[in-house]
mmCIF file of C-alpha atoms in Angstrom:
data_model
loop_
_atom_site.group_PDB
_atom_site.id
_atom_site.type_symbol
_atom_site.label_atom_id
_atom_site.label_comp_id
_atom_site.label_asym_id
_atom_site.label_seq_id
_atom_site.Cartn_x
_atom_site.Cartn_y
_atom_site.Cartn_z
ATOM 1 C CA MET A 18 -3.237 3.461 -2.020
ATOM 2 C CA LYS A 19 -4.993 6.665 -3.065
ATOM 3 C CA ASN A 20 -2.116 8.817 -1.827
ATOM 4 C CA ILE A 21 0.452 6.659 -3.608
ATOM 5 C CA GLN A 22 -1.492 7.127 -6.849
ATOM 6 C CA LEU A 23 -1.669 10.848 -6.128
ATOM 7 C CA ILE A 24 2.122 11.046 -5.857
ATOM 8 C CA GLU A 25 2.562 8.841 -8.933
ATOM 9 C CA SER A 26 0.356 11.233 -10.940
ATOM 10 C CA ILE A 27 2.664 14.210 -10.361
ATOM 11 C CA GLN A 28 4.734 15.193 -13.377
ATOM 12 C CA ALA A 29 8.341 16.370 -13.147
ATOM 13 C CA GLY A 30 7.446 19.734 -14.669
ATOM 14 C CA GLU A 31 4.973 20.454 -11.877
ATOM 15 C CA ILE A 32 7.797 20.234 -9.346
ATOM 16 C CA LEU A 33 10.327 22.057 -11.497
ATOM 17 C CA ASP A 34 7.917 24.967 -11.972
ATOM 18 C CA ARG A 35 8.353 25.613 -8.239
ATOM 19 C CA ALA A 36 12.162 25.632 -8.381
ATOM 20 C CA VAL A 37 12.175 29.416 -8.699
ATOM 21 C CA PHE A 38 11.520 29.534 -4.942
ATOM 22 C CA LEU A 39 14.949 28.012 -4.258
ATOM 23 C CA GLU A 40 16.624 31.224 -5.396
ATOM 24 C CA ASN A 41 15.083 33.468 -2.758
ATOM 25 C CA ASP A 42 14.951 31.093 0.190
ATOM 26 C CA SER A 43 17.237 31.864 3.122
ATOM 27 C CA THR A 44 15.477 29.710 5.719
ATOM 28 C CA GLN A 45 17.772 26.759 5.065
ATOM 29 C CA ASN A 46 21.082 28.448 5.971
ATOM 30 C CA ASN A 47 21.338 26.795 9.405
ATOM 31 C CA TYR A 48 20.454 23.416 7.933
ATOM 32 C CA ASN A 49 22.952 23.838 5.096
ATOM 33 C CA LYS A 50 25.838 24.274 7.539
ATOM 34 C CA SER A 51 24.977 21.062 9.425
ATOM 35 C CA TYR A 52 23.996 19.158 6.302
ATOM 36 C CA TYR A 53 27.451 19.404 4.753
ATOM 37 C CA HIS A 54 29.086 17.844 7.822
ATOM 38 C CA PHE A 55 26.440 15.134 8.248
ATOM 39 C CA VAL A 56 26.919 13.907 4.674
ATOM 40 C CA LYS A 57 30.722 14.196 4.883
ATOM 41 C CA TYR A 58 30.714 12.042 8.027
ATOM 42 C CA PHE A 59 29.605 9.018 5.976
ATOM 43 C CA GLU A 60 31.258 9.817 2.669
ATOM 44 C CA SER A 61 34.685 8.420 3.518
ATOM 45 C CA LYS A 62 33.512 5.404 5.531
ATOM 46 C CA ALA A 63 33.596 2.126 3.643
ATOM 47 C CA GLN A 64 31.985 0.122 6.449
ATOM 48 C CA LEU A 65 29.580 1.440 9.075
ATOM 49 C CA THR A 66 29.551 0.217 12.681
ATOM 50 C CA GLU A 67 27.231 0.435 15.667
ATOM 51 C CA HIS A 68 29.267 3.486 16.695
ATOM 52 C CA ASP A 69 28.332 5.180 13.387
ATOM 53 C CA LEU A 70 24.689 4.133 13.736
ATOM 54 C CA VAL A 71 24.366 5.664 17.211
ATOM 55 C CA ILE A 72 26.093 8.882 16.159
ATOM 56 C CA ALA A 73 23.966 9.110 13.000
ATOM 57 C CA ALA A 74 20.717 8.481 14.856
ATOM 58 C CA ASN A 75 21.551 11.215 17.335
ATOM 59 C CA PHE A 76 22.628 13.874 14.860
ATOM 60 C CA THR A 77 19.595 13.009 12.732
ATOM 61 C CA TYR A 78 17.399 13.747 15.728
ATOM 62 C CA GLY A 79 19.040 17.162 15.961
ATOM 63 C CA TRP A 80 16.822 17.883 12.935
ATOM 64 C CA MET A 81 13.695 16.436 14.552
ATOM 65 C CA PRO A 82 11.142 17.999 16.904
ATOM 66 C CA THR A 83 11.343 14.987 19.240
ATOM 67 C CA ILE A 84 13.979 13.259 21.332
ATOM 68 C CA LEU A 85 15.458 10.017 20.035
ATOM 69 C CA GLU A 86 14.266 6.888 21.795
ATOM 70 C CA TYR A 87 15.461 3.478 20.702
ATOM 71 C CA LYS A 88 12.322 1.359 20.373
ATOM 72 C CA SER A 89 14.175 -1.916 19.809
ATOM 73 C CA ASP A 90 17.569 -3.364 20.586
ATOM 74 C CA ASP A 91 18.223 -4.773 17.112
ATOM 75 C CA PHE A 92 21.415 -2.765 16.663
ATOM 76 C CA ASP A 93 23.252 -5.567 14.835
ATOM 77 C CA LEU A 94 20.433 -5.895 12.301
ATOM 78 C CA ALA A 95 20.248 -2.117 11.915
ATOM 79 C CA VAL A 96 24.011 -1.893 11.283
ATOM 80 C CA SER A 97 23.623 -4.513 8.560
ATOM 81 C CA VAL A 98 20.804 -2.463 7.005
ATOM 82 C CA ILE A 99 22.700 0.843 7.013
ATOM 83 C CA ASN A 100 25.668 -0.859 5.345
ATOM 84 C CA LYS A 101 23.316 -2.199 2.705
ATOM 85 C CA ALA A 102 21.832 1.309 2.304
ATOM 86 C CA LYS A 103 25.283 2.807 1.824
ATOM 87 C CA HIS A 104 26.204 0.389 -0.961
ATOM 88 C CA SER A 105 22.944 -0.520 -2.709
ATOM 89 C CA GLU A 106 20.302 1.088 -4.824
ATOM 90 C CA ARG A 107 17.569 0.683 -2.209
ATOM 91 C CA ILE A 108 16.918 -1.286 0.915
ATOM 92 C CA SER A 109 13.815 -3.465 1.186
ATOM 93 C CA ASP A 110 10.596 -2.644 2.990
ATOM 94 C CA GLU A 111 11.648 -5.153 5.682
ATOM 95 C CA ASP A 112 14.962 -3.340 6.115
ATOM 96 C CA LEU A 113 13.158 -0.010 6.396
ATOM 97 C CA LEU A 114 10.981 -1.501 9.137
ATOM 98 C CA ILE A 115 14.064 -2.644 11.104
ATOM 99 C CA LEU A 116 15.396 0.917 11.130
ATOM 100 C CA LYS A 117 11.974 2.396 11.839
ATOM 101 C CA LYS A 118 11.497 0.121 14.856
ATOM 102 C CA LEU A 119 14.890 1.125 16.195
ATOM 103 C CA MET A 120 14.503 4.886 15.700
ATOM 104 C CA ASN A 121 11.319 6.091 17.421
ATOM 105 C CA ASN A 122 9.129 4.141 14.978
ATOM 106 C CA SER A 123 9.676 7.070 12.615
ATOM 107 C CA ILE A 124 10.079 6.835 8.850
ATOM 108 C CA VAL A 125 10.851 10.557 8.903
ATOM 109 C CA GLY A 126 13.879 10.029 11.157
ATOM 110 C CA VAL A 127 14.965 6.997 9.163
ATOM 111 C CA SER A 128 14.666 8.883 5.857
ATOM 112 C CA LYS A 129 16.951 11.611 7.165
ATOM 113 C CA MET A 130 19.548 9.119 8.345
ATOM 114 C CA LEU A 131 19.366 7.171 5.071
ATOM 115 C CA HIS A 132 19.834 10.404 3.139
ATOM 116 C CA PHE A 133 22.924 11.343 5.135
ATOM 117 C CA ILE A 134 24.332 7.828 4.551
ATOM 118 C CA ASN A 135 23.533 7.677 0.819
ATOM 119 C CA PRO A 136 22.241 10.999 -0.536
ATOM 120 C CA ASN A 137 22.309 9.720 -4.123
ATOM 121 C CA VAL A 138 19.567 7.180 -3.414
ATOM 122 C CA TYR A 139 17.493 8.534 -0.529
ATOM 123 C CA ALA A 140 15.746 11.879 -0.077
ATOM 124 C CA ILE A 141 14.470 13.313 3.189
ATOM 125 C CA TRP A 142 10.775 12.618 3.723
ATOM 126 C CA ASP A 143 8.880 14.638 6.305
ATOM 127 C CA SER A 144 5.497 16.199 7.022
ATOM 128 C CA ARG A 145 6.271 19.307 4.971
ATOM 129 C CA VAL A 146 7.159 17.286 1.875
ATOM 130 C CA CYS A 147 4.102 15.067 2.432
ATOM 131 C CA ASN A 148 1.906 18.158 2.704
ATOM 132 C CA PHE A 149 3.358 19.568 -0.520
ATOM 133 C CA LEU A 150 2.620 16.344 -2.401
ATOM 134 C CA THR A 151 -0.758 15.365 -0.936
ATOM 135 C CA GLY A 152 -2.200 18.452 0.751
ATOM 136 C CA LYS A 153 -2.191 16.644 4.093
ATOM 137 C CA ALA A 154 0.481 15.619 6.551
ATOM 138 C CA HIS A 155 -1.210 13.551 9.239
ATOM 139 C CA ALA A 156 1.267 11.481 11.245
ATOM 140 C CA TYR A 157 -0.323 8.200 10.130
ATOM 141 C CA LYS A 158 0.136 9.226 6.487
ATOM 142 C CA VAL A 159 3.732 10.407 6.813
ATOM 143 C CA GLN A 160 4.696 7.100 8.463
ATOM 144 C CA LYS A 161 3.516 4.916 5.549
ATOM 145 C CA SER A 162 6.401 3.212 3.785
ATOM 146 C CA GLY A 163 4.506 3.036 0.475
ATOM 147 C CA LEU A 164 4.347 6.826 0.326
ATOM 148 C CA PHE A 165 8.064 7.056 1.070
ATOM 149 C CA TRP A 166 8.930 4.713 -1.814
ATOM 150 C CA ALA A 167 6.558 6.578 -4.186
ATOM 151 C CA TYR A 168 8.212 9.830 -3.123
ATOM 152 C CA LEU A 169 11.695 8.462 -3.892
ATOM 153 C CA ASP A 170 10.470 7.358 -7.329
ATOM 154 C CA LEU A 171 9.106 10.859 -7.937
ATOM 155 C CA CYS A 172 12.411 12.435 -6.875
ATOM 156 C CA GLN A 173 14.256 10.258 -9.387
ATOM 157 C CA LYS A 174 11.759 11.176 -12.106
ATOM 158 C CA VAL A 175 12.217 14.900 -11.422
ATOM 159 C CA ALA A 176 16.025 14.606 -11.307
ATOM 160 C CA ALA A 177 16.004 12.829 -14.690
ATOM 161 C CA ALA A 178 14.113 15.665 -16.420
ATOM 162 C CA PRO A 179 16.326 17.530 -18.924
ATOM 163 C CA GLU A 180 15.596 20.959 -17.430
ATOM 164 C CA PHE A 181 16.572 19.806 -13.932
ATOM 165 C CA GLU A 182 20.345 20.003 -14.486
ATOM 166 C CA PHE A 183 20.316 23.816 -14.769
ATOM 167 C CA ILE A 184 18.174 24.151 -11.621
ATOM 168 C CA HIS A 185 20.394 21.741 -9.714
ATOM 169 C CA ARG A 186 23.609 23.490 -10.732
ATOM 170 C CA ASN A 187 22.208 26.890 -9.682
ATOM 171 C CA HIS A 188 21.065 25.534 -6.323
ATOM 172 C CA GLN A 189 24.480 23.999 -5.653
ATOM 173 C CA GLU A 190 26.103 27.362 -6.360
ATOM 174 C CA LYS A 191 23.731 29.038 -3.908
ATOM 175 C CA VAL A 192 24.417 26.455 -1.189
ATOM 176 C CA GLY A 193 28.164 26.643 -1.810
ATOM 177 C CA TYR A 194 29.049 22.948 -2.048
ATOM 178 C CA ASP A 195 28.109 19.830 -4.000
ATOM 179 C CA ILE A 196 24.759 18.283 -3.182
ATOM 180 C CA THR A 197 22.975 15.421 -4.869
ATOM 181 C CA PRO A 198 20.000 15.787 -7.191
ATOM 182 C CA MET A 199 17.830 14.077 -4.550
ATOM 183 C CA ARG A 200 18.621 16.903 -2.119
ATOM 184 C CA THR A 201 17.731 19.613 -4.641
ATOM 185 C CA VAL A 202 14.403 17.968 -5.492
ATOM 186 C CA GLU A 203 13.542 17.548 -1.801
ATOM 187 C CA GLN A 204 14.434 21.181 -1.118
ATOM 188 C CA ILE A 205 12.012 22.405 -3.793
ATOM 189 C CA MET A 206 9.203 20.474 -2.113
ATOM 190 C CA PHE A 207 10.220 21.414 1.430
ATOM 191 C CA ILE A 208 10.455 25.131 0.678
ATOM 192 C CA CYS A 209 7.127 25.121 -1.207
ATOM 193 C CA SER A 210 5.278 23.034 1.390
ATOM 194 C CA SER A 211 2.812 25.793 2.260
ATOM 195 C CA SER A 212 1.447 25.613 -1.313
ATOM 196 C CA PRO A 213 0.590 21.946 -1.932
ATOM 197 C CA ILE A 214 0.760 20.639 -5.464
ATOM 198 C CA ARG A 215 -2.121 18.191 -4.828
ATOM 199 C CA TYR A 216 -5.115 18.060 -2.485
#
């Protein structure tokens, strides 16, 4: 609860003040190449299948330090959830748990897959972003769904700030293709993770 309140206390301007670091960062070039294709994979698909789920889980784990292990066999339920994620504002906590149980019990892995499926609604949540927001990134903390939801709310708050549009447009030009506001906000936090905004 304390960490959720910590994230909720962060103002959009505090994040946007760090956006200057986007201009000089070159560490994301390899990710940017893959990212474009991951998002494009889902963009044209109206309905997702088990085939898409398995492919998505595996390319998501190309961005993870661990090997993908399916921890449940609820593929039909998971397919239903990813279709909901593609077409809705947000999935429920129960839906998130279905995906988490399937994919290594990892909210981090699930957040990446959800972002690739619907980058307008979901942002990538990982230990670096958690560290930026809370000053700590213990595995038990990163895996808490409440923190993930609070983080998504913060991303929306930052993206709605009037001064964000200029930052977002500049970052898109640097990357070389259209990205969503959620991606730009996440990138600010990811790149600045060594200097936490809260402790």
